[in-house]
CSV table of C-alpha atoms and ligand atoms in Angstrom, one decimal:
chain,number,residue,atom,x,y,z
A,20,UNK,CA,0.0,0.0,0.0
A,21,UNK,CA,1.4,3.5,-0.9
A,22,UNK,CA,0.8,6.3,1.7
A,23,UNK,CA,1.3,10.0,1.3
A,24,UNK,CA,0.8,12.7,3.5
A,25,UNK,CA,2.2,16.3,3.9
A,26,UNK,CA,2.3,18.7,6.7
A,27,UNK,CA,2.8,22.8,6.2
A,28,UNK,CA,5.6,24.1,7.6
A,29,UNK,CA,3.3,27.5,8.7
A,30,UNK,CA,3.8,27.3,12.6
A,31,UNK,CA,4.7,25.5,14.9
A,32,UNK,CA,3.1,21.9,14.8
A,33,UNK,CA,0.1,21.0,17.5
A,34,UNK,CA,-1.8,18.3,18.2
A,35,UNK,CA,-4.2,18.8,16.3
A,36,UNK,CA,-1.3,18.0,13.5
A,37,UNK,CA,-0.3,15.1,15.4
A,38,UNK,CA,-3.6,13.4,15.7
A,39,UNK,CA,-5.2,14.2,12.5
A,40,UNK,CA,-2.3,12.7,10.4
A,41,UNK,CA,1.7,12.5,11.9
A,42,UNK,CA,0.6,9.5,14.6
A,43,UNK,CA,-1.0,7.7,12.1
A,44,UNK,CA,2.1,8.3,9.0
A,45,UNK,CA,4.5,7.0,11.6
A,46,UNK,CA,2.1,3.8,12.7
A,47,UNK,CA,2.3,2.9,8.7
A,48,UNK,CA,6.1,2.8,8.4
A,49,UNK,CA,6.4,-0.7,8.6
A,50,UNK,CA,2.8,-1.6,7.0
A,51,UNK,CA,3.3,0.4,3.6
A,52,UNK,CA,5.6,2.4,1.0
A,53,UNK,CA,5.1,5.5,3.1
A,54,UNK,CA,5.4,9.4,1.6
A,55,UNK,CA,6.6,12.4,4.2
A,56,UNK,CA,6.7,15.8,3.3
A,57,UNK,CA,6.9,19.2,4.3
A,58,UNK,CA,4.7,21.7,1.9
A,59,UNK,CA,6.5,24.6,2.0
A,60,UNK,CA,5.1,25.8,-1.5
A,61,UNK,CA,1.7,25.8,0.1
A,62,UNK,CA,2.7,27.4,3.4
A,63,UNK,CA,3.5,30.6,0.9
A,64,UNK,CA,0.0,30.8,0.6
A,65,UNK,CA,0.2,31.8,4.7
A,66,UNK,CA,3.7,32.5,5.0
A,67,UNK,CA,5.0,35.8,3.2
A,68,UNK,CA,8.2,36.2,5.7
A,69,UNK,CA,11.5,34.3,4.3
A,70,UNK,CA,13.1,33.6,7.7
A,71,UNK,CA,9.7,32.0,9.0
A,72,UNK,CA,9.4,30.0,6.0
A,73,UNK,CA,12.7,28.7,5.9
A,74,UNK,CA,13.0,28.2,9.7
A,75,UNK,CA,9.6,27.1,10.0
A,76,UNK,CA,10.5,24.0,7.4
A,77,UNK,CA,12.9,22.6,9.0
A,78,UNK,CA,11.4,22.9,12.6
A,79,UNK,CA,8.4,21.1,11.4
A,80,UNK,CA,11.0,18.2,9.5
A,81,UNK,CA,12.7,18.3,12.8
A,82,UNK,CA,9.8,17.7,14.6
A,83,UNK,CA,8.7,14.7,11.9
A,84,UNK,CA,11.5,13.3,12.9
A,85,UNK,CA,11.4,13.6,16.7
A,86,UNK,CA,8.2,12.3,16.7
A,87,UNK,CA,9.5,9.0,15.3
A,88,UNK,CA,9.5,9.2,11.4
A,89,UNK,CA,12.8,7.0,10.4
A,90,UNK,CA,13.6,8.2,7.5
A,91,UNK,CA,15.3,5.0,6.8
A,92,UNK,CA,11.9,3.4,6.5
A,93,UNK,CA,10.0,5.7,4.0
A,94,UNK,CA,10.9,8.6,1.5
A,95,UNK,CA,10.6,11.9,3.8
A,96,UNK,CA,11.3,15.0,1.8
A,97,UNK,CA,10.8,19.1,1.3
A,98,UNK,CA,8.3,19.7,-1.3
A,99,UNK,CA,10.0,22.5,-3.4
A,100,UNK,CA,13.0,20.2,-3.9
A,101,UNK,CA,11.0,18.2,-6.4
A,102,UNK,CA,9.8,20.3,-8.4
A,103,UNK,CA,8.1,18.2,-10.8
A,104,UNK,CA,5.2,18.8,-8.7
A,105,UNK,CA,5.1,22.2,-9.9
A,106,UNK,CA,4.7,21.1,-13.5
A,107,UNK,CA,2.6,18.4,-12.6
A,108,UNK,CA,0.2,21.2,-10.8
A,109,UNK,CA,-0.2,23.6,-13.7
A,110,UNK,CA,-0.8,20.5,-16.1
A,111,UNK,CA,-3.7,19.7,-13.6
A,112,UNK,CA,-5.2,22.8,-13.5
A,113,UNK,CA,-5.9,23.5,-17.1
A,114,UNK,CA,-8.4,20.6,-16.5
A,115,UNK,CA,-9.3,22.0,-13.0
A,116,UNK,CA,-13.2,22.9,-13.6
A,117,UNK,CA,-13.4,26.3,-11.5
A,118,UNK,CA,-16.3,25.1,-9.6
A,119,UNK,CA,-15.0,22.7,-7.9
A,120,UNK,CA,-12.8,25.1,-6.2
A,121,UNK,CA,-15.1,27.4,-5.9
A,122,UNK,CA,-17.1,25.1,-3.9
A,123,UNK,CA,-14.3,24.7,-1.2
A,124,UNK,CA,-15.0,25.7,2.3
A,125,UNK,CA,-10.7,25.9,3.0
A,126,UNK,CA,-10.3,28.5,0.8
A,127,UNK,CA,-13.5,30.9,2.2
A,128,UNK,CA,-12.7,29.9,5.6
A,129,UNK,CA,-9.1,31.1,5.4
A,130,UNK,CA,-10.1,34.1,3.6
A,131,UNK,CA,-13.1,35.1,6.3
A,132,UNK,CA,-9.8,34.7,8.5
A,133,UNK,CA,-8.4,37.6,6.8
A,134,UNK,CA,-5.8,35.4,4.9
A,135,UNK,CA,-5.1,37.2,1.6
A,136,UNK,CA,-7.4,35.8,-1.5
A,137,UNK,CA,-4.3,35.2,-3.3
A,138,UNK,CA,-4.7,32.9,-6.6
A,139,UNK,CA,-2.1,30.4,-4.8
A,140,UNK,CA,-4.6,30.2,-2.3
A,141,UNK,CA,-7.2,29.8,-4.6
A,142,UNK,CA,-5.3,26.8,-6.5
A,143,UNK,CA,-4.4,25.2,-3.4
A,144,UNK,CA,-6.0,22.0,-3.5
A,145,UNK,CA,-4.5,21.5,-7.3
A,146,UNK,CA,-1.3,21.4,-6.1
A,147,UNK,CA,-2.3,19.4,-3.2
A,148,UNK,CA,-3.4,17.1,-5.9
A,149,UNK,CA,-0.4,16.9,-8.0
A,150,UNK,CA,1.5,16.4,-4.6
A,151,UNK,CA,-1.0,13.1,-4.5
A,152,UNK,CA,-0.7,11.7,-8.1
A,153,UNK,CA,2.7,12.5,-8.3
A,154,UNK,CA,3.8,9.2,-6.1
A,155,UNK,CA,0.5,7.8,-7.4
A,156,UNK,CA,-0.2,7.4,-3.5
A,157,UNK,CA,-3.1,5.1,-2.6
A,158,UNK,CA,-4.2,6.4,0.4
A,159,UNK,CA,-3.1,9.8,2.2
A,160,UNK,CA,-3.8,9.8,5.5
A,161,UNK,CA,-5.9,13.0,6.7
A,162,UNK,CA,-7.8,15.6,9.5
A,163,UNK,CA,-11.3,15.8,8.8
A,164,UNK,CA,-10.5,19.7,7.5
A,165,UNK,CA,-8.7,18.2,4.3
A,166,UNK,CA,-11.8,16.2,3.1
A,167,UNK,CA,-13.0,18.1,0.6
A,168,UNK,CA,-9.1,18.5,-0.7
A,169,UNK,CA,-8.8,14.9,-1.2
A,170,UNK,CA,-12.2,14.9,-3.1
A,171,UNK,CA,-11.0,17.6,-5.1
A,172,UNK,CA,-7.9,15.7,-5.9
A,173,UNK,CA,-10.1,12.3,-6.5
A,174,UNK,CA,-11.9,14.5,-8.8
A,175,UNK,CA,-8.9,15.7,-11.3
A,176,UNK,CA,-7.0,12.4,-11.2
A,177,UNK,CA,-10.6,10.6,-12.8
A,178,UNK,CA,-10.9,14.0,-15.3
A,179,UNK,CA,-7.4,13.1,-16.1
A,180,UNK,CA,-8.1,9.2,-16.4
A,181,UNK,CA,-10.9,9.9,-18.9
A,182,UNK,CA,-9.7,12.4,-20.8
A,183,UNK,CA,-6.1,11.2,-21.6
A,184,UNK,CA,-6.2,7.6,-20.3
A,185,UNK,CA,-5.4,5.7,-17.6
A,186,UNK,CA,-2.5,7.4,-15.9
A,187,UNK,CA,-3.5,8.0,-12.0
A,188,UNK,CA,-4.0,6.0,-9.3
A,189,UNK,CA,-7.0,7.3,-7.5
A,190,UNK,CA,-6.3,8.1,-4.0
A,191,UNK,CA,-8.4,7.0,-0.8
A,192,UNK,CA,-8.2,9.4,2.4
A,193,UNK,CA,-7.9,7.9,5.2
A,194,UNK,CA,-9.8,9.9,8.5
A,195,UNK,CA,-9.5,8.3,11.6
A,196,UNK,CA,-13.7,9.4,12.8
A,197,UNK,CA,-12.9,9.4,16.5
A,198,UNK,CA,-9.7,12.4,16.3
A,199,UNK,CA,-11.8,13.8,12.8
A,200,UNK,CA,-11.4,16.9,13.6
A,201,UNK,CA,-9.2,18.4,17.0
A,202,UNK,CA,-11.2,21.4,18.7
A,203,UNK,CA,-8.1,24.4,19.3
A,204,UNK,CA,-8.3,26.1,22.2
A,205,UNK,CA,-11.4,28.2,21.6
A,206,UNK,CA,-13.6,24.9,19.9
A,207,UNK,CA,-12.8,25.8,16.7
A,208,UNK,CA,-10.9,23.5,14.2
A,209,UNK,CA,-7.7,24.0,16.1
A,210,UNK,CA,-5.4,25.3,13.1
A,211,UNK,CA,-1.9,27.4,12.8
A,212,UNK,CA,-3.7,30.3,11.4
A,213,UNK,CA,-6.0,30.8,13.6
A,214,UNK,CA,-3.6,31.4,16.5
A,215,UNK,CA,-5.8,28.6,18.8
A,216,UNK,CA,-3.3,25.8,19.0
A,217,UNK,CA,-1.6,23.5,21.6
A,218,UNK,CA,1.7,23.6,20.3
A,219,UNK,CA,3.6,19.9,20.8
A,220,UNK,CA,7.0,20.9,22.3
A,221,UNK,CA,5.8,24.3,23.2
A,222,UNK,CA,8.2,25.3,27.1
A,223,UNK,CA,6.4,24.1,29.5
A,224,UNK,CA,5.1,27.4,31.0
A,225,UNK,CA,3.8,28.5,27.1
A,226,UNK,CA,1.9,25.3,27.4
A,227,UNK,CA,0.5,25.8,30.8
A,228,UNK,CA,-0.6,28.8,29.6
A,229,UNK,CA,-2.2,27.4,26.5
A,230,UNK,CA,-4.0,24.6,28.3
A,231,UNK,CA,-5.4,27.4,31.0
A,232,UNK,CA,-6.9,29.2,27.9
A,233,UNK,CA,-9.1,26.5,27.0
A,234,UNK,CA,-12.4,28.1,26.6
A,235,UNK,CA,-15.1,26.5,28.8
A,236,UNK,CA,-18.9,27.2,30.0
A,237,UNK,CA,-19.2,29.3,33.2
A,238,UNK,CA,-21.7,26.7,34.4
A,239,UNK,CA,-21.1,25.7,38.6
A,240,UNK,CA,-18.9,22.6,39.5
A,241,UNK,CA,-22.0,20.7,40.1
A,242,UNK,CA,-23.9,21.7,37.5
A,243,UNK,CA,-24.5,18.6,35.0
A,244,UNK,CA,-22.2,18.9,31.9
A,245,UNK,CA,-22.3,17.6,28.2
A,246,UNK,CA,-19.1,16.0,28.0
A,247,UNK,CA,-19.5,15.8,24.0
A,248,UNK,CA,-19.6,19.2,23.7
A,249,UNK,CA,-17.2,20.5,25.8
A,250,UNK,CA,-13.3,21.4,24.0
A,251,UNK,CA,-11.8,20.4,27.7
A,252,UNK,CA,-13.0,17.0,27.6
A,253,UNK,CA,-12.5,16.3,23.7
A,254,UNK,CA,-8.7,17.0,24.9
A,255,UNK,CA,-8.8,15.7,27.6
A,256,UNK,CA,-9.5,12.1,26.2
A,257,UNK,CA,-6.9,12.5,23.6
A,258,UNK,CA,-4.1,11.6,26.6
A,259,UNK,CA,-6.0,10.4,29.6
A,260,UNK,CA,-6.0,6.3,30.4
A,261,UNK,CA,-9.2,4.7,29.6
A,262,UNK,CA,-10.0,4.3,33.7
A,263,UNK,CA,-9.5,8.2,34.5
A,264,UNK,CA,-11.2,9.0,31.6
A,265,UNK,CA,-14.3,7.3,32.7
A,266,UNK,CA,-14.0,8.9,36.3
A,267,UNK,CA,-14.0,12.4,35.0
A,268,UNK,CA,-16.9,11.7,32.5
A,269,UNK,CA,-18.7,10.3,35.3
A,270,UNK,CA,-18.4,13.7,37.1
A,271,UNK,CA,-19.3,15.9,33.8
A,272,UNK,CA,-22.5,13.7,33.4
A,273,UNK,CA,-23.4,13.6,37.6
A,274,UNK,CA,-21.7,16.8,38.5
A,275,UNK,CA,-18.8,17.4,39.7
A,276,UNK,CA,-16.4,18.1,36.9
A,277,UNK,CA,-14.2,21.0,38.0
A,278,UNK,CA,-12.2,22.5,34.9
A,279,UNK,CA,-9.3,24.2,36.8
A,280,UNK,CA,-8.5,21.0,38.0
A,281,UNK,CA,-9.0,18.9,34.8
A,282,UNK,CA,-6.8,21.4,32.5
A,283,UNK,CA,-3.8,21.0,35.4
A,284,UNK,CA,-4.0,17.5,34.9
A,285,UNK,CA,-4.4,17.5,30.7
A,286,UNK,CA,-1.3,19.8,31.3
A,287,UNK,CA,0.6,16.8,33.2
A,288,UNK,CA,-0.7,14.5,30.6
A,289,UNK,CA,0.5,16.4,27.7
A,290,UNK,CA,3.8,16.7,29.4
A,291,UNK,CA,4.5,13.0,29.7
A,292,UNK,CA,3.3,12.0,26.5
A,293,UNK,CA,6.0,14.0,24.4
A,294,UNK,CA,8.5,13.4,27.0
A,295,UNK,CA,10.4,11.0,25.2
A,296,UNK,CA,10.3,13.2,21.6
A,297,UNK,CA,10.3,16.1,22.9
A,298,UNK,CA,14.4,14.7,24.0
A,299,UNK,CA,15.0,13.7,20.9
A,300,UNK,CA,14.2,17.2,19.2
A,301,UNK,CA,16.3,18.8,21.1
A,302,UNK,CA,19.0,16.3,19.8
A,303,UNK,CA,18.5,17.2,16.2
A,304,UNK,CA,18.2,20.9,16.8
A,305,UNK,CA,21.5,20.8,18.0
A,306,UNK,CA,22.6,19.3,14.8
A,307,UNK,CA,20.6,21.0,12.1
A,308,UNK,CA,23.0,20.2,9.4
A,309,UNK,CA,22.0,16.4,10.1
A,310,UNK,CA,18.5,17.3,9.1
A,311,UNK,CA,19.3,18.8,5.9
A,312,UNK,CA,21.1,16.2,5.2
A,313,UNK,CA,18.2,13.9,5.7
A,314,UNK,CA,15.8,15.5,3.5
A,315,UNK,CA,18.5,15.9,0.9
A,316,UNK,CA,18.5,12.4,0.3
A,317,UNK,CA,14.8,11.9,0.8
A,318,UNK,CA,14.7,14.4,-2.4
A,319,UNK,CA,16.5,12.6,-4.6
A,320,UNK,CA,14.8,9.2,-3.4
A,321,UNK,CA,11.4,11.3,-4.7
A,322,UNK,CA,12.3,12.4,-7.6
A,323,UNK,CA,13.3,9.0,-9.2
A,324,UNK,CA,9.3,8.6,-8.4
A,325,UNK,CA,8.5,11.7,-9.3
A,326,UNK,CA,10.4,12.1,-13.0
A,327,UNK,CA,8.7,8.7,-13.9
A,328,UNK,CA,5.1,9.6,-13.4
A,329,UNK,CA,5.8,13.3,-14.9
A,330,UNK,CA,7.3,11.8,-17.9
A,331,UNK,CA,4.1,9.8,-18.0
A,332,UNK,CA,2.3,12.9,-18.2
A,333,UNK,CA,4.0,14.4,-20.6
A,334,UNK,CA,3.8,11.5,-22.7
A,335,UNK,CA,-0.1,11.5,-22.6
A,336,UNK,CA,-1.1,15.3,-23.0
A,337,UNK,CA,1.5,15.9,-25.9
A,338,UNK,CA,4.2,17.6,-23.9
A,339,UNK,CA,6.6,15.1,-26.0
A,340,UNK,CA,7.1,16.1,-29.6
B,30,LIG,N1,-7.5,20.5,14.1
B,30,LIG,C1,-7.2,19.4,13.4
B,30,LIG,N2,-7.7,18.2,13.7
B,30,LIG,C2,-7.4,17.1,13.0
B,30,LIG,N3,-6.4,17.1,12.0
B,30,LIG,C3,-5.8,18.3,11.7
B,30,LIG,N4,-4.9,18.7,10.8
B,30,LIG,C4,-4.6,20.0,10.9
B,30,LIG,N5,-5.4,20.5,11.9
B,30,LIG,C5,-6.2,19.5,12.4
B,30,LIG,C6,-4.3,17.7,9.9
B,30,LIG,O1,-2.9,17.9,9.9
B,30,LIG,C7,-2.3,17.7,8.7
B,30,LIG,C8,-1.4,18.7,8.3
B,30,LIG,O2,-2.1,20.0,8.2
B,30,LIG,P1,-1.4,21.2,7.4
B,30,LIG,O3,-0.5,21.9,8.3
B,30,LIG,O4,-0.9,20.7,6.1
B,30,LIG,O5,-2.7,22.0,7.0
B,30,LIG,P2,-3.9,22.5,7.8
B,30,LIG,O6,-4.9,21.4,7.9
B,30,LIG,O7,-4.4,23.7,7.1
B,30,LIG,O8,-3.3,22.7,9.3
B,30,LIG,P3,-3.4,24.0,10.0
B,30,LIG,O9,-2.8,24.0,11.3
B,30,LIG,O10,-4.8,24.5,10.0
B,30,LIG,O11,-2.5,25.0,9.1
B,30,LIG,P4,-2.8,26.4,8.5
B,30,LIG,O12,-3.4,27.2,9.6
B,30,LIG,O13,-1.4,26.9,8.1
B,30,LIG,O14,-3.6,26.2,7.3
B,30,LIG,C9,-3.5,17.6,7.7
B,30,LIG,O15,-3.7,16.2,7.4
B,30,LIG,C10,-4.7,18.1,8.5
B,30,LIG,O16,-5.9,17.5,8.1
């Protein structure tokens, strides 16, 4: 099975990263021909500042890699280093119908954010497609958020299919239902842009102030709580054991459930759980040059992919003469 997945190197990486689609990448490394990257060509679409973009890539390859991507065990790579995906983009969108991204929620939602209508912006999911059928992935691995995107994508690479022949694999997301979508700290879709996230190796005293954000309901400790539709709790179960995790949904649905105390113990939680990455990061920032290094080789391990579907593609629109 071949499995793709990207991750834009526009902030610093949260959980909401790291459940909707890193955990699961580095759970398939053994299981599949697995595809790591770091979309820096989309973060321009966010990111308009050359040291952020720049730093920001290898912080979030660094973090990849703390987290427990072996980039001996799948192809892990920097997006604008293979740059037939740029090619492969443009080719795609001249059969892009308009509609189809006009119809897309990411692009209106980021713009009601106040993030510049730009036409990258607007073209976004194309080249999220041509990152896709590039390594003729099978599956890609997603947050509820990227949906549509991967319908989009599905989309093109049958257009393509029909139009020109068979050429694309047509990719599957996968969406784990239970993490879908990870509530930031004011209940929205916890994202980069909108400044709401739980950074993963934020210090600890940025994340105990992150974690005493979380928005809740004013409602008394013994009032009777709806533990589905509270952010604390949908957080909360993300790192507690199974037996706590009963307790405290016992004392949201009999009263009880005292928030201070819950977020100083999700703070704990959180703590412990990247313990053991959070060492390792600080490993390979001390030896950037290792990471380059890394992705270096993971480019030219892409492109041998890469040249051989392009050249496919060339072949079959009458890019060859
Ligand atoms: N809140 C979330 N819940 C579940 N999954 C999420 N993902 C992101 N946020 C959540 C998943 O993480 C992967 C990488 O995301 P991305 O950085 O490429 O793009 P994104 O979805 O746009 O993430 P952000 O944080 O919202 O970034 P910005 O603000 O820069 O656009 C994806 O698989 C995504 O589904």
């Amino acid at each position: 099975m071949r499995i793709l997945s990207g991750i834009q190197p526009s902030g610093q990486l949260h959980i909401g990263n790291y459940f909707g689609m890193m955990r699961s990448m580095i759970a398939n490394m053994d299981s599949s021909e697995l595809y790591a990257f770091i979309v820096d060509l989309h973060a321009l679409t966010s990111v308009q500042d050359r040291e952020r973009l720049s730093r920001g890539t290898l912080e979030a390859a660094t973090d990849f890699l703390a987290l427990g991507l072996d980039p001996e065990r799948c192809t892990f790579w920097v997006q604008s280093d293979v740059p037939e995906v740029t090619e492969l983009a443009w080719v795609l969108s001249t059969l892009t119908p308009m509609g189809l991204l006009e119809r897309c929620h990411s692009y209106k939602d980021k713009v009601a954010k106040g993030i510049v209508p730009s036409h990258g912006l607007f073209a976004y999911p194309v080249l999220m497609a041509a990152d896709i059928l590039l390594f003729q992935a099978e599956r890609v691995p997603v947050g509820k958020d990227q949906k549509q995107h991967l319908e989009v994508a599905r989309d093109i690479a049958i257009k393509f299919n029909n139009t020109f022949g068979e050429t694309f694999v047509v990719p599957e997301p996968v969406i784990d239902d239970s993490l879908a979508t990870i509530p930031g700290l004011d209940g929205q879709k916890m994202s980069k842009s909108y400044g709401n996230t739980i950074p993963i190796f934020a210090s600890e005293k940025e994340l105990k102030k992150k974690v005493m954000a979380i928005v809740t309901d004013a409602t008394p400790v013994e009032a009777v709580k709806d533990p589905d539709n509270c952010n604390l709790y949908s957080l909360f179960k993300l790192f507690a054991p199974k037996d706590r995790l009963t307790e405290v949904h016992g004392l949201y649905v009999n009263g009880g459930a005292m928030y201070g105390k819950i977020k100083l113990e999700l703070l704990d939680l959180l703590w412990e759980y990247f313990r053991e990455p959070r060492e390792k990061r600080a490993q390979l920032l001390a030896d950037p040059g290792q990471v380059r290094e890394i992705l270096q080789r993971g480019a030219v391990k892409a492109r041998e992919k890469a040249v051989v579907t392009l050249d496919l593609v060339r072949d079959r629109v009458g890019l060859k003469y």
